[in-house]
Amino acid sequence: MQQQARAWKKAGVPVAVVPTMGYLHGGHLSLVVRARKAVGPRGKVVVSIYVNPTQFAPTEDLKKYPRDLSRDKQLCRGAGVVLVFTPSDKQVYPEGFSTYVVEEKLSKSMEGASRPTHFRGVCTVVAKLFNIVAPDIAVFGAKDFQQASIVQRMARDLNFPLKVIVAPTLRERDGLAMSSRNKFLTPDQRAQATVLNEALHEASATVKNKPASAYRLKEQIAAHIATRPQARLDYVEFFDPKTLEPVQSVKCGTQMALAVFFGKTRLIDNATL
Ligand code: AMP
């Protein structure tokens, strides 16, 4: 990969990377479309597929994470991806690996609070990927809003010479955000999982005409989530989309994010209200 990346650089070919953990769906492919648009007809789009062990806690679903590499490669080919980069664990984490990248501010809340070592793993693997692929552009999904914000911050703070584009969340017809983990839901859980998107709409509607207290709105959203017997709210947060600082007064333009368990499956979603 590194050799190919150097050849492209030398030839002045624009390169975009779309980092993923595979088991691709329409959301991932929409990032590829965005990446192709960004690099133009002369450009190349690389998709990386790597289920990164350092971003999973020991209690999480690393082993169970869905994988289907041959299907993924076929989808990538169909979407005009020139190279699917699938490094092995040994390549990414050679024996004695002991260097990590830690973002220390935006990583503390929400996903970082629920999954304390998660963003250290994400930043480390994304930084390595940026060094290996040397892209001009990297495309991330707004589905993982906090992750995209942290990667943008890391790229700026560590002087990676690339632009990070954040592309919108693709949803199923009933509003559920596409996710590789949706596959784990039982039919009953799948039906109830629309509650995340409903909660985003409910909060939007509540603050449409006047601001609301974050405390009260959290109670309202928790009560809505509780109407689905299989759903267990992990967190709901209201925050400034630029700083990720929590707000006390929620209004139009405030960012909302939530995480909800259905059995062992944990789903996340977010939106600008
Ligand atoms: P993942 O394979 O889940 O790590 O996701 C890889 C990239 O795809 C990340 O930048 C995600 O934010 C993005 N992504 C995941 N789901 C969606 C979706 N439904 N719509 C848009 N982007 C998504």
Coordinates of C-alpha atoms and ligand atoms in Angstrom, one line a residue:
M1 CA 0.0 0.0 0.0
Q2 CA 2.7 2.4 1.0
Q3 CA 4.5 2.0 -2.3
Q4 CA 1.3 2.6 -4.3
A5 CA 0.6 5.7 -2.2
R6 CA 4.1 7.0 -3.0
A7 CA 3.7 6.4 -6.7
W8 CA 0.4 8.3 -6.7
K9 CA 1.9 11.1 -4.8
K10 CA 4.8 11.3 -7.3
A11 CA 2.4 11.3 -10.2
G12 CA 0.3 14.1 -8.6
V13 CA -2.8 11.9 -8.4
P14 CA -5.3 13.0 -5.7
V15 CA -6.1 10.3 -3.2
A16 CA -9.0 9.9 -0.8
V17 CA -9.4 7.3 1.9
V18 CA -12.5 6.0 3.5
P19 CA -11.6 4.2 6.7
T20 CA -14.1 1.4 7.7
M21 CA -14.4 -1.8 9.8
G22 CA -16.0 -3.5 6.9
Y23 CA -19.4 -5.3 6.6
L24 CA -20.2 -2.5 4.3
H25 CA -23.6 -0.9 3.9
G26 CA -25.2 2.0 2.0
G27 CA -23.7 4.5 4.6
H28 CA -20.2 3.4 3.8
L29 CA -20.9 3.5 0.1
S30 CA -22.2 7.0 0.4
L31 CA -18.8 8.0 1.8
V32 CA -17.2 6.5 -1.2
V33 CA -19.4 8.5 -3.5
R34 CA -18.5 11.6 -1.5
A35 CA -14.8 10.7 -1.8
R36 CA -15.0 10.2 -5.5
K37 CA -16.6 13.6 -5.9
A38 CA -13.9 15.2 -3.8
V39 CA -10.9 13.7 -5.7
G40 CA -12.4 14.2 -9.2
P41 CA -12.0 12.0 -12.3
R42 CA -8.2 11.8 -12.0
G43 CA -8.4 10.8 -8.3
K44 CA -8.2 7.5 -6.6
V45 CA -10.4 6.3 -3.7
V46 CA -9.0 3.8 -1.2
V47 CA -11.3 2.0 1.3
S48 CA -9.6 0.5 4.3
I49 CA -11.2 -2.4 6.1
Y50 CA -9.8 -3.2 9.5
V51 CA -11.6 -4.3 12.6
N52 CA -9.2 -2.5 15.0
P53 CA -8.8 -4.4 18.3
T54 CA -7.5 -1.4 20.2
Q55 CA -10.8 0.5 19.9
F56 CA -12.7 -2.4 21.5
A57 CA -12.8 -2.9 25.3
P58 CA -12.3 -6.6 26.5
T59 CA -16.0 -6.8 27.2
E60 CA -17.1 -5.6 23.8
D61 CA -18.0 -7.4 20.5
L62 CA -14.5 -7.5 18.7
K63 CA -14.7 -11.3 18.1
K64 CA -18.4 -11.2 17.1
Y65 CA -18.1 -8.0 14.9
P66 CA -19.6 -9.0 11.5
R67 CA -17.2 -9.7 8.7
D68 CA -17.7 -10.5 5.0
L69 CA -14.6 -9.5 3.1
S70 CA -15.5 -11.0 -0.3
R71 CA -18.8 -9.2 -0.4
D72 CA -17.1 -5.9 0.8
K73 CA -14.6 -6.1 -2.0
Q74 CA -17.3 -6.7 -4.6
L75 CA -19.3 -3.7 -3.3
C76 CA -16.1 -1.5 -3.4
R77 CA -15.4 -2.6 -7.0
G78 CA -18.9 -1.7 -8.0
A79 CA -18.5 1.7 -6.3
G80 CA -15.3 2.6 -8.2
V81 CA -12.9 2.0 -5.4
V82 CA -9.4 1.4 -6.9
L83 CA -7.9 -0.3 -3.8
V84 CA -9.2 -2.0 -0.8
F85 CA -6.6 -1.9 2.0
T86 CA -7.0 -4.8 4.4
P87 CA -4.0 -4.8 6.8
S88 CA -3.5 -7.7 9.2
D89 CA -3.2 -7.3 12.9
K90 CA 0.5 -8.0 12.7
Q91 CA 1.0 -5.2 10.1
V92 CA -0.9 -2.7 12.2
Y93 CA 0.4 -3.7 15.6
P94 CA 3.8 -5.4 15.1
E95 CA 5.2 -7.2 18.1
G96 CA 6.3 -4.7 20.8
F97 CA 3.9 -2.0 19.6
S98 CA 3.8 0.7 22.3
T99 CA 3.0 4.1 20.8
Y100 CA -0.5 5.5 20.9
V101 CA -2.2 8.7 19.9
V102 CA -4.5 10.3 22.5
E103 CA -6.8 13.3 21.9
E104 CA -7.4 14.7 25.4
K105 CA -10.4 17.0 25.2
L106 CA -13.1 16.0 22.8
S107 CA -12.7 12.3 23.8
K108 CA -13.7 12.6 27.4
S109 CA -17.5 12.7 27.0
M110 CA -20.2 10.5 25.5
E111 CA -18.6 7.6 23.6
G112 CA -15.3 8.3 25.4
A113 CA -17.0 8.2 28.8
S114 CA -18.9 5.0 28.0
R115 CA -15.9 3.4 26.3
P116 CA -12.8 4.8 28.0
T117 CA -10.1 3.4 25.7
H118 CA -12.1 3.6 22.5
F119 CA -10.8 6.9 21.0
R120 CA -7.2 6.1 21.8
G121 CA -7.6 3.1 19.6
V122 CA -9.4 5.1 16.9
C123 CA -6.8 7.9 16.8
T124 CA -3.9 5.5 16.8
V125 CA -5.2 3.4 13.9
V126 CA -6.4 6.5 11.9
A127 CA -3.0 8.2 12.3
K128 CA -1.3 5.1 11.1
L129 CA -3.7 4.9 8.2
F130 CA -3.0 8.5 7.3
N131 CA 0.8 7.8 7.3
I132 CA 0.4 4.7 5.2
V133 CA -2.1 5.9 2.6
A134 CA -0.9 9.5 2.6
P135 CA -4.3 10.7 1.4
D136 CA -5.2 14.3 0.4
I137 CA -8.7 13.7 1.7
A138 CA -10.3 11.4 4.3
V139 CA -14.0 10.9 4.5
F140 CA -15.8 10.1 7.8
G141 CA -19.5 9.8 8.6
A142 CA -21.5 12.2 10.7
K143 CA -23.1 9.0 12.1
D144 CA -20.1 8.9 14.4
F145 CA -20.1 12.6 15.0
Q146 CA -17.8 12.6 18.0
Q147 CA -15.3 10.4 16.2
A148 CA -15.3 12.7 13.1
S149 CA -14.7 15.7 15.4
I150 CA -11.8 14.0 17.1
V151 CA -10.2 12.9 13.9
Q152 CA -10.5 16.5 12.5
R153 CA -8.9 17.8 15.7
M154 CA -6.1 15.2 15.6
A155 CA -5.4 15.9 11.9
R156 CA -5.1 19.6 12.7
D157 CA -3.1 19.2 15.9
L158 CA -0.6 16.7 14.4
N159 CA -0.2 18.5 11.1
F160 CA -1.5 15.8 8.8
P161 CA -1.5 17.4 5.4
L162 CA -5.1 16.4 4.4
K163 CA -8.6 17.5 4.5
V164 CA -11.2 15.6 6.6
I165 CA -14.7 15.6 5.1
V166 CA -17.7 14.7 7.2
A167 CA -20.5 13.2 5.2
P168 CA -24.2 12.9 6.3
T169 CA -25.8 9.9 7.9
L170 CA -27.6 7.5 5.7
R171 CA -30.8 5.9 7.1
E172 CA -33.1 3.0 6.5
R173 CA -36.6 3.9 5.2
D174 CA -37.9 3.9 8.7
G175 CA -35.2 6.3 9.9
L176 CA -32.8 3.9 11.7
A177 CA -29.3 4.9 10.9
M178 CA -27.5 2.3 8.8
S179 CA -24.9 0.4 10.9
S180 CA -23.0 -2.9 10.6
R181 CA -24.3 -3.7 14.1
N182 CA -28.0 -3.6 13.0
K183 CA -27.5 -7.1 11.9
F184 CA -27.4 -8.3 15.5
L185 CA -30.9 -7.0 16.3
T186 CA -33.7 -9.5 16.6
P187 CA -36.8 -8.6 14.5
D188 CA -38.4 -7.3 17.7
Q189 CA -35.4 -5.2 18.6
R190 CA -35.1 -4.0 15.0
A191 CA -38.7 -2.7 15.1
Q192 CA -38.0 -0.9 18.4
A193 CA -34.7 0.6 17.2
T194 CA -36.4 3.4 15.4
V195 CA -36.7 5.0 18.8
L196 CA -33.3 6.6 18.4
N197 CA -34.3 8.6 15.3
E198 CA -37.7 9.3 16.9
A199 CA -35.9 10.8 19.9
L200 CA -33.9 13.1 17.7
H201 CA -37.1 14.3 16.0
E202 CA -38.8 14.7 19.3
A203 CA -36.0 16.9 20.7
S204 CA -35.9 18.9 17.5
A205 CA -39.7 19.5 17.6
T206 CA -39.5 20.5 21.3
V207 CA -36.9 23.2 20.8
K208 CA -38.2 24.4 17.4
N209 CA -39.9 27.5 18.8
K210 CA -38.2 28.0 22.1
P211 CA -35.1 26.7 24.0
A212 CA -35.6 23.9 26.6
S213 CA -33.6 22.9 29.6
A214 CA -31.1 20.1 28.8
Y215 CA -32.0 18.4 32.1
R216 CA -35.8 18.4 31.4
L217 CA -35.2 17.3 27.8
K218 CA -33.0 14.4 28.9
E219 CA -35.9 13.3 31.2
Q220 CA -38.4 13.6 28.3
I221 CA -36.1 11.6 25.9
A222 CA -35.4 8.9 28.6
A223 CA -39.2 8.5 29.1
H224 CA -39.7 8.1 25.3
I225 CA -36.9 5.5 25.1
A226 CA -38.4 3.7 28.0
T227 CA -41.6 3.1 26.0
R228 CA -39.7 0.4 24.1
P229 CA -39.3 -2.5 26.4
Q230 CA -36.1 -3.8 24.8
A231 CA -34.3 -0.4 24.8
R232 CA -32.0 0.6 27.6
L233 CA -30.6 4.2 27.3
D234 CA -26.9 4.5 27.8
Y235 CA -26.7 8.2 27.5
V236 CA -28.3 11.2 25.8
E237 CA -26.3 14.5 25.5
F238 CA -26.9 18.0 24.2
F239 CA -23.8 19.8 23.2
D240 CA -22.2 22.5 21.1
P241 CA -21.3 20.9 17.7
K242 CA -17.9 22.7 17.5
T243 CA -16.6 22.3 21.0
L244 CA -18.6 19.2 22.1
E245 CA -19.1 21.1 25.4
P246 CA -22.5 20.2 27.0
V247 CA -25.1 23.0 27.0
Q248 CA -27.7 23.7 29.7
S249 CA -30.1 25.4 27.3
V250 CA -31.0 23.4 24.2
K251 CA -32.0 25.2 21.0
C252 CA -32.0 25.0 17.3
G253 CA -28.4 24.3 16.2
T254 CA -27.6 22.3 19.4
Q255 CA -26.2 18.8 18.7
M256 CA -27.8 15.8 20.3
A257 CA -26.3 12.4 20.6
L258 CA -27.5 9.2 22.2
A259 CA -26.6 5.6 22.7
V260 CA -29.1 2.9 23.4
F261 CA -28.6 -0.8 24.1
F262 CA -30.9 -3.5 22.7
G263 CA -29.7 -6.6 24.5
K264 CA -26.0 -6.6 24.0
T265 CA -26.2 -4.5 20.8
R266 CA -25.4 -0.9 21.4
L267 CA -26.6 1.6 18.8
I268 CA -25.7 5.3 18.5
D269 CA -27.2 8.2 16.6
N270 CA -27.0 12.0 16.6
A271 CA -28.3 15.1 14.8
T272 CA -28.2 18.8 14.8
L273 CA -31.5 20.0 16.2
Ligands
AMP1 P1 -17.5 1.7 10.7 O1 -17.2 0.7 9.7 O2 -18.8 1.6 11.4 O3 -16.3 2.0 11.6 O4 -17.7 3.1 9.9 C1 -16.8 3.6 8.9 C2 -17.2 4.9 8.5 O5 -18.5 4.9 8.0 C3 -17.2 5.9 9.7 O6 -16.7 7.2 9.2 C4 -18.7 6.0 10.0 O7 -19.1 7.3 10.6 C5 -19.3 5.9 8.6 N1 -20.7 5.4 8.7 C6 -21.2 4.4 9.4 N2 -22.5 4.3 9.3 C7 -22.9 5.3 8.5 C8 -24.1 5.8 8.0 N3 -25.3 5.2 8.3 N4 -24.1 6.9 7.2 C9 -23.0 7.5 6.8 N5 -21.8 7.1 7.3 C10 -21.7 6.1 8.1

